[in-house]
Short mmCIF file of C-alpha atoms and ligand atoms in Angstrom, two decimals:
data_model
loop_
_atom_site.label_atom_id
_atom_site.label_comp_id
_atom_site.label_asym_id
_atom_site.label_seq_id
_atom_site.Cartn_x
_atom_site.Cartn_y
_atom_site.Cartn_z
CA MET A 139 82.72 48.65 111.99
CA LEU A 140 79.73 50.79 110.89
CA PRO A 141 81.04 54.22 111.11
CA TYR A 142 79.46 57.33 112.68
CA GLY A 143 79.86 59.16 109.40
CA ARG A 144 81.12 58.64 105.90
CA GLN A 145 81.22 60.19 102.43
CA SER A 146 78.72 59.15 99.55
CA ILE A 147 80.49 58.97 96.26
CA SER A 148 78.77 58.48 93.21
CA GLU A 149 79.78 57.52 89.57
CA ALA A 150 79.15 61.22 88.61
CA ASP A 151 81.47 62.35 91.33
CA ILE A 152 84.30 60.03 90.09
CA GLU A 153 83.65 61.14 86.48
CA ALA A 154 83.82 64.78 87.35
CA VAL A 155 87.41 64.23 89.19
CA ALA A 156 88.54 62.06 86.12
CA LYS A 157 87.48 64.80 83.71
CA VAL A 158 89.79 67.48 85.66
CA LEU A 159 92.53 64.97 85.60
CA ARG A 160 92.35 64.81 81.83
CA GLY A 161 92.34 68.48 81.52
CA ASP A 162 94.83 71.37 81.79
CA TRP A 163 94.22 72.62 85.27
CA LEU A 164 95.10 70.53 88.49
CA THR A 165 95.01 73.47 90.80
CA THR A 166 93.95 77.21 90.71
CA GLY A 167 91.99 76.83 87.66
CA PRO A 168 88.25 77.08 86.66
CA ALA A 169 86.98 74.20 88.91
CA VAL A 170 87.92 76.38 91.98
CA GLU A 171 85.85 79.29 90.86
CA ALA A 172 83.06 77.06 89.80
CA PHE A 173 83.16 75.48 93.17
CA GLU A 174 83.05 78.69 94.91
CA ALA A 175 80.31 80.00 92.80
CA GLU A 176 78.16 76.84 93.61
CA LEU A 177 78.78 77.02 97.27
CA SER A 178 77.90 80.76 97.19
CA ARG A 179 74.56 79.91 95.90
CA TRP A 180 73.99 77.85 99.15
CA CYS A 181 75.06 80.71 101.09
CA GLY A 182 72.42 83.13 99.88
CA GLY A 183 74.97 84.69 97.22
CA VAL A 184 77.80 85.55 99.86
CA PRO A 185 81.08 85.18 97.86
CA CYS A 186 83.44 82.19 98.96
CA VAL A 187 86.90 81.47 99.13
CA ALA A 188 87.88 77.88 98.95
CA VAL A 189 90.82 76.54 101.03
CA THR A 190 92.62 73.29 101.93
CA SER A 191 90.65 72.32 104.97
CA GLY A 192 88.07 73.64 107.61
CA THR A 193 91.04 74.49 109.81
CA ALA A 194 92.65 76.52 106.99
CA ALA A 195 89.27 78.38 106.72
CA LEU A 196 89.06 79.17 110.11
CA HIS A 197 92.73 80.56 110.26
CA VAL A 198 91.81 82.51 107.01
CA ALA A 199 88.55 83.86 108.72
CA TYR A 200 90.46 85.05 111.73
CA VAL A 201 92.95 86.81 109.44
CA ALA A 202 90.10 88.35 107.55
CA ALA A 203 88.37 89.53 110.83
CA GLY A 204 91.67 91.15 111.81
CA VAL A 205 92.28 88.98 114.76
CA GLY A 206 95.87 89.39 116.19
CA PRO A 207 97.85 89.59 119.31
CA GLY A 208 96.07 91.53 122.33
CA ASP A 209 92.52 90.55 120.98
CA GLU A 210 90.00 88.30 122.53
CA VAL A 211 87.86 85.67 120.67
CA VAL A 212 84.74 84.41 122.44
CA THR A 213 83.81 80.93 121.33
CA THR A 214 82.40 77.55 122.50
CA PRO A 215 84.20 74.81 124.02
CA LEU A 216 81.91 72.27 122.64
CA THR A 217 83.72 71.99 119.18
CA PHE A 218 86.87 70.40 117.54
CA VAL A 219 89.85 72.05 118.91
CA ALA A 220 90.51 73.79 115.50
CA THR A 221 87.83 76.45 116.17
CA ALA A 222 89.82 77.89 119.27
CA ALA A 223 93.28 76.72 118.04
CA THR A 224 93.43 78.91 115.10
CA ALA A 225 92.46 82.08 117.07
CA ALA A 226 95.21 81.00 119.54
CA LEU A 227 97.76 80.55 116.58
CA ARG A 228 96.77 84.28 115.54
CA GLY A 229 97.96 85.50 119.22
CA ALA A 230 94.48 86.09 120.50
CA ARG A 231 93.11 85.16 123.91
CA VAL A 232 90.33 82.58 123.68
CA LEU A 233 87.31 82.99 126.07
CA PHE A 234 84.98 79.95 126.37
CA ALA A 235 81.42 80.74 126.69
CA ASP A 236 79.12 77.90 127.88
CA VAL A 237 76.49 76.27 125.88
CA GLN A 238 72.79 75.69 125.89
CA PRO A 239 72.09 72.16 127.19
CA ASP A 240 69.49 71.24 124.60
CA THR A 241 71.21 72.39 121.53
CA GLY A 242 74.71 72.29 122.56
CA ASN A 243 75.24 75.51 120.74
CA ILE A 244 76.97 78.71 122.38
CA ASP A 245 74.66 80.52 124.81
CA PRO A 246 74.34 84.17 123.85
CA LYS A 247 73.78 85.20 127.60
CA ALA A 248 77.31 83.61 128.38
CA VAL A 249 78.65 85.43 125.43
CA GLU A 250 77.18 88.60 126.55
CA SER A 251 79.03 88.24 130.06
CA LEU A 252 82.37 87.80 128.36
CA VAL A 253 82.57 90.42 125.70
CA THR A 254 84.89 93.36 126.59
CA GLY A 255 86.45 96.27 124.37
CA ARG A 256 89.01 93.78 123.40
CA THR A 257 86.70 91.13 121.81
CA ARG A 258 87.56 91.10 118.16
CA ALA A 259 85.50 88.07 117.34
CA VAL A 260 82.61 85.85 118.41
CA THR A 261 82.70 82.41 116.87
CA ALA A 262 79.50 80.35 116.99
CA VAL A 263 79.46 76.70 115.90
CA ASP A 264 76.42 75.21 114.53
CA TYR A 265 76.68 71.99 116.59
CA ALA A 266 75.50 69.00 114.80
CA GLY A 267 74.22 71.12 112.00
CA HIS A 268 71.69 73.01 114.14
CA PRO A 269 72.29 76.93 113.70
CA ALA A 270 73.15 78.97 116.59
CA ASP A 271 71.03 81.78 117.85
CA TYR A 272 72.39 84.43 115.39
CA ASP A 273 69.94 87.13 115.91
CA GLU A 274 70.99 87.29 119.67
CA LEU A 275 74.72 86.98 118.75
CA ARG A 276 74.32 89.54 116.09
CA ALA A 277 72.93 92.14 118.65
CA ILE A 278 76.01 91.48 120.97
CA THR A 279 78.77 91.65 118.38
CA ASP A 280 76.96 94.78 116.90
CA ARG A 281 77.21 96.38 120.35
CA ALA A 282 80.67 95.31 121.02
CA GLY A 283 81.95 96.17 117.51
CA ALA A 284 83.14 92.63 117.15
CA VAL A 285 83.10 90.45 114.09
CA LEU A 286 80.50 87.50 114.18
CA VAL A 287 82.19 84.32 112.84
CA ALA A 288 80.25 81.04 112.17
CA ASP A 289 82.13 77.73 112.21
CA ALA A 290 79.62 75.90 110.02
CA ALA A 291 81.61 72.85 109.59
CA HIS A 292 78.56 70.95 110.47
CA ALA A 293 76.05 73.14 108.73
CA VAL A 294 76.27 73.63 105.08
CA GLY A 295 72.87 73.65 103.86
CA SER A 296 71.15 74.66 107.14
CA ALA A 297 68.81 77.47 107.64
CA TYR A 298 67.82 79.84 110.42
CA ARG A 299 64.64 81.90 110.21
CA ASN A 300 64.41 81.22 106.50
CA ARG A 301 68.00 82.56 105.92
CA PRO A 302 70.72 80.19 104.80
CA VAL A 303 73.96 79.43 106.86
CA GLY A 304 76.63 81.58 105.04
CA LEU A 305 74.42 84.74 105.17
CA LEU A 306 73.99 84.79 109.14
CA ALA A 307 77.51 85.62 110.30
CA ASP A 308 80.07 88.16 108.81
CA LEU A 309 82.48 85.13 108.10
CA THR A 310 81.22 81.67 107.81
CA THR A 311 83.66 78.61 107.42
CA PHE A 312 82.91 75.32 106.16
CA SER A 313 84.77 71.89 106.16
CA PHE A 314 84.63 69.33 103.36
CA PHE A 315 86.27 66.44 105.39
CA PRO A 316 84.82 62.88 104.48
CA THR A 317 82.54 62.62 107.47
CA LYS A 318 80.86 66.22 106.65
CA THR A 319 77.74 66.58 104.74
CA VAL A 320 79.70 67.48 101.57
CA THR A 321 83.29 66.31 100.72
CA THR A 322 86.41 67.38 98.80
CA ALA A 323 88.46 64.59 100.52
CA GLU A 324 90.19 67.55 102.33
CA GLY A 325 89.00 70.94 102.00
CA GLY A 326 87.27 74.06 103.42
CA ALA A 327 85.93 77.36 102.62
CA VAL A 328 85.13 80.87 103.95
CA ALA A 329 81.96 82.87 103.00
CA ALA A 330 82.67 86.67 103.45
CA ALA A 331 80.16 89.27 102.57
CA ASP A 332 82.20 92.31 103.06
CA PRO A 333 84.56 92.97 100.03
CA ALA A 334 87.61 93.87 102.04
CA ARG A 335 87.43 90.74 104.33
CA TYR A 336 86.64 88.60 101.04
CA ALA A 337 89.97 90.24 99.51
CA ARG A 338 92.01 89.72 102.76
CA ALA A 339 90.91 86.04 102.82
CA ALA A 340 91.55 85.33 99.00
CA ARG A 341 95.06 86.89 99.35
CA PHE A 342 96.05 85.01 102.52
CA ARG A 343 95.20 81.76 100.83
CA ASN A 344 97.93 82.54 98.09
CA HIS A 345 100.87 83.65 100.23
CA GLY A 346 99.47 87.31 100.39
CA LEU A 347 100.52 87.71 96.78
CA VAL A 348 99.48 91.23 95.28
CA ARG A 349 99.17 90.77 91.42
CA ASP A 350 97.15 93.81 90.39
CA PRO A 351 99.68 96.63 89.40
CA VAL A 352 97.23 99.16 90.64
CA GLU A 353 97.72 97.83 94.22
CA GLN A 354 101.39 97.34 94.10
CA ARG A 355 103.87 99.42 95.82
CA ASP A 356 106.54 99.12 93.26
CA PRO A 357 104.78 98.06 89.86
CA GLY A 358 107.44 99.13 87.39
CA HIS A 359 109.36 95.87 87.15
CA GLY A 360 107.26 94.07 84.51
CA GLY A 361 104.47 91.59 83.75
CA TRP A 362 105.99 88.89 86.19
CA HIS A 363 106.05 91.19 89.25
CA GLN A 364 104.00 90.15 92.35
CA GLU A 365 104.56 91.55 95.94
CA VAL A 366 103.73 90.55 99.52
CA HIS A 367 102.38 93.18 101.62
CA GLU A 368 101.33 90.93 104.59
CA PHE A 369 102.34 87.21 105.03
CA GLY A 370 100.08 84.49 103.95
CA LEU A 371 100.28 80.79 103.22
CA ASN A 372 99.40 78.32 100.66
CA TYR A 373 96.03 77.30 101.46
CA ARG A 374 95.04 76.75 97.70
CA ILE A 375 92.70 73.77 97.11
CA PRO A 376 93.19 71.90 93.90
CA ASP A 377 90.73 71.72 91.01
CA VAL A 378 90.84 68.00 91.27
CA LEU A 379 89.11 68.29 94.68
CA CYS A 380 86.79 71.24 93.72
CA ALA A 381 85.45 69.13 90.89
CA LEU A 382 84.48 66.42 93.61
CA GLY A 383 82.94 69.40 95.54
CA ILE A 384 80.87 70.78 92.74
CA SER A 385 79.43 67.30 92.07
CA GLN A 386 78.92 66.86 95.64
CA LEU A 387 76.99 70.34 96.15
CA ARG A 388 74.63 69.19 93.29
CA ARG A 389 73.72 66.29 95.62
CA LEU A 390 73.44 68.33 98.89
CA GLY A 391 69.68 68.49 98.54
CA ARG A 392 69.38 64.84 98.33
CA PHE A 393 72.04 64.43 101.27
CA ARG A 394 69.92 66.81 103.44
CA ALA A 395 66.78 65.09 102.82
CA ARG A 396 68.25 61.60 103.65
CA ARG A 397 69.98 62.90 106.71
CA ALA A 398 66.47 64.59 107.95
CA GLU A 399 64.73 61.20 107.17
CA LEU A 400 67.25 59.25 109.31
CA VAL A 401 67.10 61.86 112.12
CA ALA A 402 63.25 61.71 111.99
CA GLY A 403 63.75 57.86 112.25
CA TYR A 404 65.80 58.19 115.23
CA ASN A 405 63.62 60.47 116.95
CA THR A 406 60.74 58.23 116.41
CA LEU A 407 62.39 54.85 117.09
CA LEU A 408 64.25 56.20 120.30
CA ALA A 409 61.41 58.17 121.83
CA GLY A 410 60.79 56.73 125.27
CA VAL A 411 63.83 54.65 125.52
CA PRO A 412 65.09 55.05 129.18
CA GLY A 413 68.13 57.05 130.03
CA LEU A 414 68.19 58.90 126.75
CA THR A 415 67.92 62.54 125.77
CA LEU A 416 67.40 63.15 122.23
CA PRO A 417 68.69 66.27 120.19
CA ALA A 418 66.47 69.37 120.22
CA ARG A 419 65.48 71.39 117.29
CA ARG A 420 64.30 74.99 117.59
CA PRO A 421 61.18 75.51 115.46
CA TYR A 422 62.79 78.46 113.62
CA THR A 423 65.72 76.38 112.14
CA GLU A 424 66.00 73.85 109.30
CA PRO A 425 69.10 71.86 110.14
CA SER A 426 71.14 70.08 107.58
CA TRP A 427 72.06 67.35 110.22
CA HIS A 428 75.69 66.36 110.34
CA LEU A 429 75.48 64.47 113.69
CA TYR A 430 72.78 62.67 115.60
CA PRO A 431 73.89 63.56 119.12
CA VAL A 432 72.08 61.70 121.92
CA ARG A 433 72.84 62.24 125.68
CA VAL A 434 73.36 58.97 127.71
CA ARG A 435 72.14 59.85 131.22
CA ASP A 436 72.90 58.01 134.53
CA GLY A 437 76.62 57.99 134.01
CA ARG A 438 76.39 55.20 131.40
CA ARG A 439 78.05 57.08 128.50
CA ARG A 440 81.19 55.27 128.64
CA GLU A 441 79.70 51.58 129.00
CA VAL A 442 77.32 52.46 126.04
CA TYR A 443 80.23 53.66 123.85
CA ASP A 444 82.14 50.53 124.71
CA ARG A 445 79.31 48.04 124.20
CA MET A 446 78.14 49.61 120.76
CA ARG A 447 81.83 49.53 119.68
CA ALA A 448 82.19 46.07 120.47
CA ALA A 449 79.02 45.34 118.56
CA GLY A 450 80.58 46.69 115.54
CA ILE A 451 78.75 50.23 115.65
CA GLY A 452 81.20 52.95 115.31
CA VAL A 453 79.61 55.49 117.66
CA GLN A 454 81.60 58.60 118.46
CA VAL A 455 81.91 61.43 121.17
CA ASN A 456 81.78 65.07 119.82
CA TYR A 457 83.60 66.82 121.88
CA LEU A 458 86.08 67.03 124.50
CA PRO A 459 85.68 70.51 125.73
CA ALA A 460 88.20 72.26 123.89
CA TYR A 461 89.99 73.85 126.99
CA TRP A 462 90.28 70.34 128.39
CA HIS A 463 93.18 69.62 125.85
CA PRO A 464 96.46 69.86 127.69
CA VAL A 465 97.64 72.78 125.39
CA PHE A 466 94.78 74.86 127.09
CA GLN A 467 95.35 73.43 130.55
CA ASP A 468 98.95 74.45 130.31
CA LEU A 469 97.85 78.17 129.57
CA GLY A 470 95.77 78.08 132.78
CA TYR A 471 92.28 77.03 131.70
CA ARG A 472 90.63 74.99 134.34
CA ARG A 473 87.96 72.38 134.46
CA GLY A 474 84.69 73.72 135.67
CA LEU A 475 85.03 76.70 133.59
CA CYS A 476 81.78 75.80 131.35
CA PRO A 477 79.65 73.42 133.51
CA GLU A 478 76.98 72.82 130.72
CA ALA A 479 79.44 71.98 128.11
CA GLU A 480 81.30 69.63 130.40
CA ALA A 481 77.83 67.99 131.51
CA TYR A 482 77.10 67.71 127.67
CA TYR A 483 80.56 66.07 127.03
CA ALA A 484 80.09 63.66 130.00
CA GLU A 485 76.82 62.25 128.38
CA GLN A 486 77.28 62.87 124.64
CA LEU A 487 77.21 60.21 121.98
CA SER A 488 76.98 60.40 118.30
CA LEU A 489 74.99 57.75 116.52
CA PRO A 490 75.78 56.74 112.90
CA LEU A 491 74.33 59.33 110.43
CA PHE A 492 75.30 59.47 106.81
CA PRO A 493 73.19 59.43 103.44
CA ASP A 494 74.00 55.80 102.66
CA LEU A 495 73.09 54.49 105.92
CA THR A 496 70.26 51.89 105.18
CA ASP A 497 67.02 51.69 107.08
CA ASP A 498 68.02 48.19 108.21
CA GLN A 499 71.32 49.56 109.44
CA GLN A 500 69.54 52.15 111.44
CA HIS A 501 67.18 49.67 113.00
CA ASP A 502 70.19 47.50 114.10
CA VAL A 503 71.71 50.62 115.66
CA VAL A 504 68.46 51.39 117.68
CA GLU A 505 68.03 47.79 118.49
CA ARG A 506 71.45 47.46 119.96
CA LEU A 507 71.18 50.76 121.82
CA THR A 508 67.74 50.05 123.26
CA ALA A 509 68.98 46.37 124.47
CA ILE A 510 71.78 48.07 126.27
CA LEU A 511 69.59 50.70 128.00
CA ARG A 512 66.54 48.63 128.87
C1 LIG B 1331 85.66 69.21 111.07
C2 LIG B 1331 85.78 70.64 111.82
C3 LIG B 1331 86.66 71.50 111.68
C4 LIG B 1331 88.07 71.02 111.04
O1 LIG B 1331 87.82 70.91 109.67
P1 LIG B 1331 88.91 70.22 108.95
O2 LIG B 1331 88.43 70.20 107.48
O3 LIG B 1331 88.98 68.67 109.52
O4 LIG B 1331 90.22 70.97 109.05
C5 LIG B 1331 86.46 72.72 112.32
N1 LIG B 1331 85.53 72.86 113.37
C6 LIG B 1331 84.41 71.81 113.42
C7 LIG B 1331 83.24 72.11 114.35
C8 LIG B 1331 84.69 70.62 112.70
O5 LIG B 1331 83.53 69.81 112.78
#
């Protein structure tokens, strides 16, 4: 089965991992810091904290944003459930704002109508790699005194109004799962411009341990002493995986370019195919495309999904509206809450998109899809 997304691993990637395996540090060593520094360069210099997954990154971001019980977090339903689940795990109430029908991104006007004095964070998702409307979102969070969070799991390397993702929100999270644009197998990161939020994120990743005697409450024990002031978890990503991440980030420019080329190819080859709506791109954005999401109209999405899969083409659906998951249904969230997101879900199909997809494979995908829809 041709997958909808997959990693691209080079001999240089393998060599980088092997080198760390032969060295002294398997985890919490120099490769972690080097990976964070390299990622920070893609984020306009904003410092990054690397963690074990994109989900861990979201959890850490909500901790750094001070999200807790009684708070509200406004986010999009058109995302992987972790964007909302991690806020709920912090004890916050999640409010879902509807999306723009063309980009699938959170609609600032919908956010505006949901913001209250209890809003602690607004979390946008750069759906498919296309940045959300950050200037509009920033105006809303500034007025509300809320933290602007970007779930940029799809969007490492994307830009908005000539500013890179990582620089656009107060806290930006990344995922390095194999289907994503850059991989560490499992991994994630948080970019945090504010030093206090950065420190809180870094500390939570390591059990909340306080090592600097200057910050300790009872520093007199000796050199071994460390204290926990706030509970944390072990979200430390190993050096082995960061070595892969560094090597992958060196290839991000090429990944972006090949993905852009394939997206341009789909746009040309699928233009005018009946019953299909192609993804939009706002002229002020430069997406680093993670997905190629089409909308299959006329109620034919399921049929097209089944027939493409039967033909060995691993199309995917991204995503079930987050509040359709039974865990949210059980909390009282009802269908119909976000009509645009539900309409998007009903038609959405992701076509194969990854750097090693060949032109011939892409032509096969297009031919198969066109044959079904004609
Ligand atoms: C992949 C993804 C996540 C979760 O990342 P993991 O690394 O799989 O934990 C969160 N949000 C979005 C939008 C994603 O695509």
